[in-house]
Coordinates of C-alpha atoms in Angstrom, one line a residue:
Chain A
M26 CA 197.9 137.0 16.9
V27 CA 195.1 139.2 15.6
T28 CA 196.0 141.2 12.6
E29 CA 193.8 144.2 11.9
T30 CA 193.2 145.6 8.5
K31 CA 191.4 148.7 7.5
T32 CA 189.4 147.1 4.7
R33 CA 186.2 145.4 5.5
T34 CA 186.6 141.7 5.4
F35 CA 184.1 139.2 4.1
V36 CA 183.4 138.0 7.6
D37 CA 182.6 141.7 8.5
E38 CA 180.1 141.8 5.7
I39 CA 178.4 138.7 6.9
C40 CA 178.4 139.9 10.5
S41 CA 176.6 143.1 9.5
I42 CA 173.5 141.1 8.7
P43 CA 171.4 140.0 11.7
G44 CA 172.1 136.4 12.5
G45 CA 175.3 136.5 10.5
E46 CA 177.6 137.3 13.4
G47 CA 177.5 133.7 14.7
I48 CA 180.1 132.9 12.0
K49 CA 182.8 134.0 14.4
I50 CA 182.0 131.5 17.1
C51 CA 181.6 128.3 15.1
I52 CA 183.7 125.4 16.4
Q53 CA 183.4 123.3 13.2
C54 CA 181.7 120.4 15.0
G55 CA 179.6 119.6 11.9
T56 CA 176.3 119.3 13.7
C57 CA 174.6 121.5 11.1
T58 CA 175.9 119.5 8.3
A59 CA 174.9 116.2 9.9
S60 CA 171.4 117.5 10.5
C61 CA 170.7 119.2 7.2
P62 CA 168.2 117.3 5.0
N63 CA 169.9 118.7 1.9
A64 CA 173.6 118.7 2.8
D65 CA 174.2 115.8 0.3
K66 CA 173.0 118.0 -2.5
M67 CA 175.3 120.9 -1.7
D68 CA 178.7 121.5 -3.4
H69 CA 179.9 122.6 0.0
T70 CA 178.3 121.6 3.3
P71 CA 177.0 124.2 5.7
S72 CA 180.0 123.9 8.1
E73 CA 182.4 123.9 5.1
L74 CA 180.8 127.2 4.0
I75 CA 181.6 128.7 7.3
A76 CA 185.2 127.6 7.2
M77 CA 185.6 128.9 3.7
A78 CA 184.0 132.3 4.5
R79 CA 186.4 132.6 7.5
A80 CA 189.3 131.9 5.2
G81 CA 188.2 134.8 3.1
M82 CA 187.0 132.7 0.1
K83 CA 184.3 135.2 -0.8
K84 CA 183.9 134.3 -4.4
E85 CA 183.7 130.6 -3.8
V86 CA 181.3 130.9 -1.0
L87 CA 178.9 133.3 -2.7
S88 CA 178.9 131.3 -5.9
S89 CA 178.2 128.0 -4.1
N90 CA 174.8 126.3 -4.6
A91 CA 174.7 125.4 -0.9
M92 CA 172.6 128.2 0.5
W93 CA 170.1 127.9 -2.3
Y94 CA 169.4 124.3 -1.2
C95 CA 168.6 125.5 2.4
L96 CA 165.0 124.7 3.2
S97 CA 164.8 127.1 6.1
C98 CA 163.8 124.1 8.3
Y99 CA 165.9 125.5 11.2
I100 CA 167.1 122.1 12.3
C101 CA 170.7 123.3 12.2
T102 CA 169.7 126.4 14.3
V103 CA 168.1 124.5 17.1
R104 CA 170.9 121.9 17.2
C105 CA 173.9 124.2 17.0
P106 CA 175.9 123.8 20.3
R107 CA 177.2 127.4 19.9
G108 CA 173.7 128.9 19.4
I109 CA 174.6 130.1 15.9
Q110 CA 171.6 131.1 13.9
Q111 CA 172.8 129.0 11.0
T112 CA 169.6 129.4 9.0
S113 CA 169.9 133.2 9.2
L114 CA 173.5 132.8 8.2
M115 CA 172.4 131.0 5.1
H116 CA 169.9 133.7 4.3
A117 CA 172.7 136.3 4.7
L118 CA 174.9 134.4 2.2
E119 CA 171.9 134.3 -0.2
S120 CA 171.4 138.0 -0.1
L121 CA 175.1 138.8 -0.3
S122 CA 175.3 136.5 -3.3
I123 CA 172.5 138.4 -5.1
Q124 CA 174.0 141.8 -4.2
E125 CA 177.4 140.8 -5.6
G126 CA 175.9 139.2 -8.7
L127 CA 177.6 135.9 -7.9
V128 CA 174.6 133.6 -7.8
H129 CA 175.2 130.0 -8.7
T130 CA 174.2 129.6 -12.3
K131 CA 172.7 126.1 -12.1
T132 CA 170.0 126.8 -9.6
V133 CA 166.8 128.7 -10.4
T134 CA 166.0 129.2 -6.7
P135 CA 167.4 132.8 -6.7
T136 CA 165.1 133.7 -9.7
M137 CA 162.2 132.2 -7.8
Y138 CA 163.0 134.2 -4.6
R139 CA 163.4 137.4 -6.6
L140 CA 160.1 137.0 -8.3
F141 CA 158.5 136.1 -4.9
N142 CA 159.9 139.2 -3.4
H143 CA 158.7 141.3 -6.3
Y144 CA 155.1 140.2 -5.5
C145 CA 155.6 140.6 -1.8
H146 CA 156.5 144.2 -2.4
L147 CA 153.2 144.7 -4.1
G148 CA 151.5 143.4 -0.9
V149 CA 150.2 140.0 -1.9
L150 CA 151.5 136.8 -3.4
P151 CA 149.1 135.7 -6.3
E152 CA 149.9 132.0 -6.3
L153 CA 148.8 131.3 -9.9
W154 CA 150.6 134.2 -11.5
F155 CA 153.7 133.8 -9.5
M156 CA 154.0 130.1 -10.5
T157 CA 153.1 130.7 -14.1
R158 CA 155.6 133.5 -14.5
F159 CA 158.3 131.6 -12.8
Y160 CA 157.9 128.5 -14.9
L161 CA 157.6 130.4 -18.2
S162 CA 160.7 132.4 -17.4
T163 CA 162.9 129.6 -16.3
N164 CA 161.7 126.4 -18.1
P165 CA 158.6 126.6 -20.3
L166 CA 158.7 122.8 -20.7
R167 CA 158.1 122.6 -17.0
A168 CA 155.2 124.9 -17.2
W169 CA 153.7 122.4 -19.6
R170 CA 154.4 119.5 -17.3
M171 CA 152.8 121.4 -14.4
I172 CA 149.4 121.7 -16.2
P173 CA 147.9 118.6 -14.6
T174 CA 148.8 119.8 -11.1
A175 CA 147.6 123.3 -11.8
W176 CA 144.4 121.9 -13.3
G177 CA 143.8 119.8 -10.2
L178 CA 144.2 122.8 -8.0
L179 CA 141.9 124.9 -10.2
K180 CA 139.2 122.2 -10.3
H181 CA 139.3 122.1 -6.5
G182 CA 138.9 125.9 -6.3
R183 CA 142.4 126.4 -5.0
L184 CA 143.9 128.7 -7.6
S185 CA 142.4 132.1 -8.2
I186 CA 142.7 134.1 -11.4
R187 CA 141.8 137.2 -9.4
S188 CA 144.3 138.2 -6.7
R189 CA 143.7 140.0 -3.5
K190 CA 144.4 143.7 -3.4
L191 CA 145.3 146.2 -0.7
T192 CA 143.2 149.4 -0.4
P193 CA 144.8 152.3 -2.4
S194 CA 145.9 153.9 0.9
G195 CA 147.3 150.7 2.2
S196 CA 149.2 150.1 -1.0
N197 CA 150.6 153.7 -1.0
Q198 CA 151.6 153.3 2.6
L199 CA 153.5 150.1 1.8
K200 CA 155.2 151.7 -1.2
A201 CA 156.3 154.6 0.9
I202 CA 157.8 152.3 3.6
L203 CA 159.6 150.2 1.1
K204 CA 160.9 153.2 -0.9
K205 CA 162.3 154.6 2.3
A206 CA 163.9 151.3 3.2
E207 CA 165.5 151.1 -0.2
S208 CA 166.9 154.6 0.2
L209 CA 168.5 153.5 3.4
G210 CA 170.6 151.1 1.4
G211 CA 170.0 147.8 3.2
L212 CA 171.3 146.6 6.5
Q213 CA 175.0 147.0 6.0
Chain B
M2 CA 134.6 134.9 24.4
K3 CA 138.3 135.3 23.5
Y4 CA 139.3 137.8 20.9
Y5 CA 142.4 137.8 18.6
T6 CA 143.7 139.7 15.6
Y7 CA 143.8 137.3 12.7
F8 CA 146.5 137.3 10.0
P9 CA 145.4 134.7 7.4
G10 CA 148.4 135.2 5.1
C11 CA 148.3 134.9 1.3
S12 CA 147.6 131.1 1.3
C13 CA 144.6 131.3 3.7
S14 CA 143.2 134.5 2.2
S15 CA 139.9 134.2 0.2
E16 CA 142.0 134.0 -3.0
G17 CA 144.6 131.6 -1.6
G18 CA 145.2 127.9 -2.1
A19 CA 144.6 127.0 1.5
R20 CA 141.2 128.7 1.9
A21 CA 139.8 125.5 3.4
Y22 CA 142.2 126.1 6.4
D23 CA 140.7 129.5 6.8
W24 CA 137.1 128.3 6.5
S25 CA 137.6 125.5 9.0
T26 CA 139.4 127.8 11.4
R27 CA 136.5 130.2 11.3
A28 CA 134.0 127.4 11.6
I29 CA 135.5 125.9 14.7
S30 CA 136.0 129.3 16.3
K31 CA 132.2 129.6 16.6
V32 CA 132.0 126.3 18.4
L33 CA 134.9 127.0 20.7
D34 CA 133.8 130.6 21.4
F35 CA 136.7 132.7 20.2
E36 CA 136.7 135.5 17.7
L37 CA 139.2 136.2 15.0
K38 CA 139.2 139.8 13.7
E39 CA 141.1 139.9 10.4
L40 CA 143.8 142.5 10.4
H41 CA 142.6 145.3 8.1
D42 CA 144.6 145.8 4.9
W43 CA 147.4 143.5 5.7
N44 CA 150.3 142.8 3.3
C45 CA 152.2 139.6 2.6
C46 CA 154.6 138.9 5.5
G47 CA 157.5 138.4 3.0
S48 CA 157.8 134.7 3.9
T49 CA 161.3 133.2 3.8
P50 CA 162.3 134.2 0.2
S51 CA 162.0 138.0 0.8
G52 CA 164.7 138.0 3.5
S53 CA 167.1 136.2 1.2
V54 CA 166.8 138.9 -1.5
D55 CA 166.5 142.1 0.5
E56 CA 166.6 141.8 4.3
L57 CA 165.6 145.3 5.2
G58 CA 162.7 145.3 2.8
A59 CA 161.6 141.9 4.3
F60 CA 161.7 143.2 7.9
C61 CA 159.7 146.3 6.8
L62 CA 157.0 144.1 5.2
A63 CA 156.5 142.2 8.4
A64 CA 156.8 145.3 10.6
R65 CA 154.0 147.1 8.7
D66 CA 151.6 144.3 9.6
L67 CA 152.9 144.2 13.2
A68 CA 152.4 148.0 13.5
L69 CA 148.9 147.7 12.2
A70 CA 148.1 144.9 14.6
E71 CA 149.6 146.8 17.6
K72 CA 146.8 149.3 17.4
A73 CA 144.2 146.6 18.3
G74 CA 146.3 145.5 21.3
L75 CA 145.4 141.8 20.9
D76 CA 147.5 138.7 20.3
M77 CA 147.9 138.2 16.5
V78 CA 147.0 134.7 15.4
T79 CA 148.2 133.1 12.1
P80 CA 147.4 129.7 10.7
C81 CA 150.5 129.7 8.5
S82 CA 153.8 128.4 9.9
A83 CA 155.8 130.6 7.5
C84 CA 154.0 133.8 8.6
Y85 CA 154.4 132.6 12.2
V86 CA 158.2 132.3 12.0
I87 CA 158.6 135.5 10.0
F88 CA 156.6 137.7 12.5
N89 CA 158.3 136.1 15.6
R90 CA 161.7 136.5 14.0
T91 CA 161.0 140.1 13.2
N92 CA 159.9 140.7 16.8
A93 CA 163.0 139.0 18.2
Y94 CA 165.4 140.8 15.8
L95 CA 164.0 144.2 16.3
K96 CA 164.7 143.8 20.0
Q97 CA 168.1 142.2 19.5
Y98 CA 169.5 144.5 16.8
P99 CA 169.1 148.3 17.6
K100 CA 170.6 149.3 14.2
L101 CA 168.0 147.2 12.4
K102 CA 165.3 148.7 14.5
E103 CA 166.4 152.2 13.7
K104 CA 166.2 151.6 10.0
V105 CA 162.9 149.8 10.3
D106 CA 161.5 152.6 12.4
E107 CA 162.6 155.2 9.9
S108 CA 161.0 153.3 7.1
L109 CA 157.7 152.8 8.9
A110 CA 157.7 156.5 9.7
A111 CA 157.6 157.2 6.0
G112 CA 154.2 155.4 6.0
D113 CA 153.1 157.2 9.3
L114 CA 153.5 154.0 11.3
K115 CA 155.3 153.2 14.5
Y116 CA 155.9 149.8 16.0
N117 CA 156.7 149.4 19.7
G118 CA 157.3 145.7 19.6
T119 CA 154.4 144.6 21.7
V120 CA 152.4 142.2 19.5
R121 CA 152.6 138.6 20.6
V122 CA 152.3 136.4 17.5
R123 CA 150.8 133.0 17.9
H124 CA 150.0 130.0 15.8
T125 CA 146.3 128.9 15.6
L126 CA 147.3 125.5 17.1
D127 CA 148.9 127.3 20.0
I128 CA 145.7 129.2 21.0
I129 CA 143.5 126.2 20.4
V130 CA 145.4 123.8 22.6
N131 CA 146.7 126.4 25.2
D132 CA 144.0 129.1 25.4
I133 CA 141.0 126.9 24.7
G134 CA 142.4 123.6 26.0
Y135 CA 142.0 119.9 25.4
E136 CA 139.2 119.5 28.0
T137 CA 136.9 122.2 26.3
I138 CA 137.6 120.6 22.9
K139 CA 136.6 117.2 24.2
E140 CA 133.3 118.6 25.6
K141 CA 132.4 119.9 22.1
V142 CA 133.0 116.6 20.3
T143 CA 129.7 115.1 19.0
K144 CA 131.2 112.7 16.4
P145 CA 134.5 111.3 17.7
L146 CA 136.9 110.2 15.0
E147 CA 137.0 106.7 16.5
G148 CA 139.3 104.4 14.7
L149 CA 140.7 107.0 12.3
K150 CA 144.5 106.6 12.3
I151 CA 146.1 110.0 11.8
A152 CA 149.8 110.8 11.2
P153 CA 150.5 114.1 13.2
Y154 CA 152.7 116.2 10.9
Y155 CA 154.1 119.4 12.4
G156 CA 156.6 120.4 9.7
C157 CA 159.4 122.8 10.6
Q158 CA 158.5 126.4 11.1
M159 CA 155.8 126.1 13.7
V160 CA 158.2 124.4 16.1
R161 CA 161.5 125.7 14.9
P162 CA 163.6 127.8 15.7
G163 CA 161.2 127.8 18.6
F164 CA 159.1 130.6 19.9
G165 CA 158.1 129.0 23.1
F166 CA 155.3 126.8 21.8
D167 CA 156.0 123.0 21.9
H168 CA 159.3 121.2 21.4
P169 CA 161.4 121.9 18.3
E170 CA 161.9 118.2 17.5
T171 CA 159.5 116.1 19.5
P172 CA 156.4 118.1 19.9
Q173 CA 153.2 116.5 21.4
S174 CA 150.4 119.0 21.0
L175 CA 148.9 117.4 17.8
E176 CA 148.9 113.9 19.4
K177 CA 147.0 115.3 22.4
L178 CA 144.6 117.2 20.1
I179 CA 143.9 114.1 18.1
A180 CA 143.2 112.1 21.2
S181 CA 140.8 114.8 22.4
I182 CA 138.7 114.5 19.2
G183 CA 138.6 110.7 19.5
G184 CA 141.1 109.9 16.8
E185 CA 144.2 107.8 17.0
A186 CA 147.6 109.4 16.4
T187 CA 150.0 107.0 14.7
R188 CA 153.7 106.9 15.4
F189 CA 155.3 109.3 13.0
P190 CA 159.0 109.6 13.4
L191 CA 159.4 112.2 10.7
K192 CA 156.8 114.5 12.2
T193 CA 159.1 117.5 12.3
H194 CA 161.1 116.8 9.1
C195 CA 160.9 119.2 6.2
C196 CA 158.3 118.6 3.4
G197 CA 160.6 120.4 0.9
G198 CA 159.1 123.8 1.4
S199 CA 159.1 126.3 -1.4
L200 CA 161.9 124.3 -3.2
I201 CA 159.0 122.3 -4.6
I202 CA 158.7 125.1 -7.1
S203 CA 162.4 125.6 -8.1
E204 CA 163.9 122.2 -7.3
E205 CA 161.1 119.8 -7.6
D206 CA 163.1 116.6 -7.6
I207 CA 164.9 117.5 -4.4
A208 CA 161.6 118.5 -2.7
L209 CA 159.8 115.4 -3.9
D210 CA 162.4 113.2 -2.2
L211 CA 161.6 114.8 1.1
T212 CA 157.8 114.6 0.5
H213 CA 158.2 111.0 -0.5
K214 CA 159.9 110.1 2.8
L215 CA 157.1 111.7 4.8
L216 CA 154.4 109.8 2.9
E217 CA 156.3 106.6 3.2
S218 CA 156.8 107.1 7.0
A219 CA 153.1 107.9 7.5
A220 CA 151.9 104.9 5.4
S221 CA 154.3 102.4 7.0
N222 CA 153.1 103.5 10.4
G223 CA 149.5 102.6 9.4
A224 CA 148.1 106.1 8.9
D225 CA 144.8 106.5 7.1
C226 CA 145.5 110.2 6.6
I227 CA 147.9 113.0 7.6
V228 CA 147.1 116.1 9.6
T229 CA 149.0 119.3 9.0
V230 CA 149.3 122.8 10.5
C231 CA 150.8 124.6 7.5
P232 CA 149.4 125.6 4.0
L233 CA 152.6 124.8 2.2
C234 CA 153.1 121.4 3.9
Q235 CA 149.5 120.6 3.0
T236 CA 150.0 121.5 -0.7
N237 CA 153.3 119.6 -1.0
L238 CA 151.8 116.4 0.6
D239 CA 148.5 116.7 -1.1
A240 CA 148.8 118.4 -4.5
Y241 CA 152.2 116.8 -5.2
Q242 CA 151.3 113.3 -4.0
S243 CA 150.5 112.1 -7.5
R244 CA 153.9 113.4 -8.6
V245 CA 155.6 111.4 -5.8
N246 CA 153.7 108.3 -6.9
R247 CA 154.8 108.8 -10.5
K248 CA 158.4 109.5 -9.6
F249 CA 158.8 106.7 -7.0
K250 CA 156.3 104.2 -8.6
T251 CA 154.3 104.2 -5.4
D252 CA 150.5 104.3 -4.8
Y253 CA 149.9 106.5 -1.8
R254 CA 146.4 107.8 -1.4
L255 CA 146.6 109.6 1.9
P256 CA 144.2 112.5 2.4
V257 CA 146.0 115.5 4.0
F258 CA 143.8 117.5 6.4
F259 CA 144.3 120.7 8.3
F260 CA 143.9 120.0 12.0
T261 CA 141.0 122.5 12.0
Q262 CA 139.1 120.4 9.4
L263 CA 139.4 117.3 11.6
M264 CA 138.2 119.2 14.6
G265 CA 135.2 120.5 12.6
L266 CA 134.3 117.0 11.6
A267 CA 134.5 115.8 15.2
F268 CA 132.3 118.8 16.2
G269 CA 129.7 117.6 13.7
L270 CA 130.1 120.5 11.3
P271 CA 129.1 120.0 7.7
E272 CA 132.0 119.0 5.4
K273 CA 131.2 121.8 3.0
E274 CA 131.8 124.4 5.7
L275 CA 135.2 122.8 6.3
G276 CA 136.3 122.6 2.7
I277 CA 136.9 118.9 2.9
K278 CA 136.5 118.6 -0.9
K279 CA 139.3 121.0 -1.5
G280 CA 141.7 118.2 -0.9
I281 CA 143.3 116.9 -4.1
V282 CA 143.5 113.4 -2.7
S283 CA 139.9 112.5 -2.0
A284 CA 139.0 112.0 1.6
K285 CA 135.7 110.2 0.8
K286 CA 136.8 106.7 1.5
V287 CA 138.6 107.5 4.6
L288 CA 135.8 109.5 6.0
A289 CA 133.0 107.2 4.9
K290 CA 132.3 105.9 8.3
Y291 CA 132.0 109.3 9.9
A292 CA 129.3 110.6 7.5

């Protein structure tokens, strides 16, 4: 029997993000979990996350570390016998988790993604500054340990201090587009 | 002469860590008679992380580039697997989800742009093996890489989720390409396994496990070197190889090339033009016999 409620369920929220709608047709075969290179690192496996989300366990799902260990290697997506875009589903859970302020506290991947996105919105990802800022803000000791790797890259001419810039008109155009997108309030 | 719009992406831009990939791509384009016209004033495609933070913003980042490329009316080629997957996914989703398209259209309009969804986005390897073809490549070889054992590494995002170019789990194009430049492709069972991707930054231990498995597989199958198609895979396997060695007490010294660099060598182009020395793991010993 299908019970209808007027309030938007957690599954509805997931379905409103492109690729998220597959959650409804999962048969819990576990192919995604068996294929995932990082499933053993996750507090809940990919198929478990789907079952939990369908049971309405919003808080538990969004505060899981699982989606932050997703490598976006798409192996689950190509193997899913139901054609679920499992990788997109993981991305949907990531963005919902950020929106709801429920990100797992023991992983710094969300911080890295946010910083990455910040630079993308400026038009270019400056590898050196992105990495430096990320390490300094999350674990200064790691910044120290990264010095030999960074030095190797610098010595081989693979890290630039100067970063690429868009033309002023291109930059303004990008800003206008992203500002409009923001005013539209996301995809939901 | 074949013409394409070229999207180098941040890593292959002149300030990026994989500029050797860009140099070698441009160098072989002259030999193979195709021209790459860089997309003017492009922005970062958003890569995978952007979509995990703000989906609409991420689709708009990619859509601006696609809208700019549409004006030229050519196929858009990118050497980066992440850019490749993002643009193709954007194209697919804009067709599949009208509500998303509406919002992206409205956002683009704020920048006086419009995207009709007509740009075909292709990976550099795709145009080289399918538009140029193995026979033409073979004809241009002056210094065949005879005896060089090469592990063909595809990584994830060029073959998955799959935008019509090669098989998602057992692709063959690199093996055929290696044969056409006279090299020997080794068996490489992990050729489409993940290198750890961007988790190398935030979860280094986890990513190093995956990189280690790849190096182990390449070495145990007798490879002298690894060939890649993606800037991030190259960085993980090359720049982090010494960190794998430290963590796992191993001693891998496998140079990691972009396929365009090996093609350039087989065409007799100077190493400098191909950025061979940009590799962190020195290629000197492995390439000594081809000098």
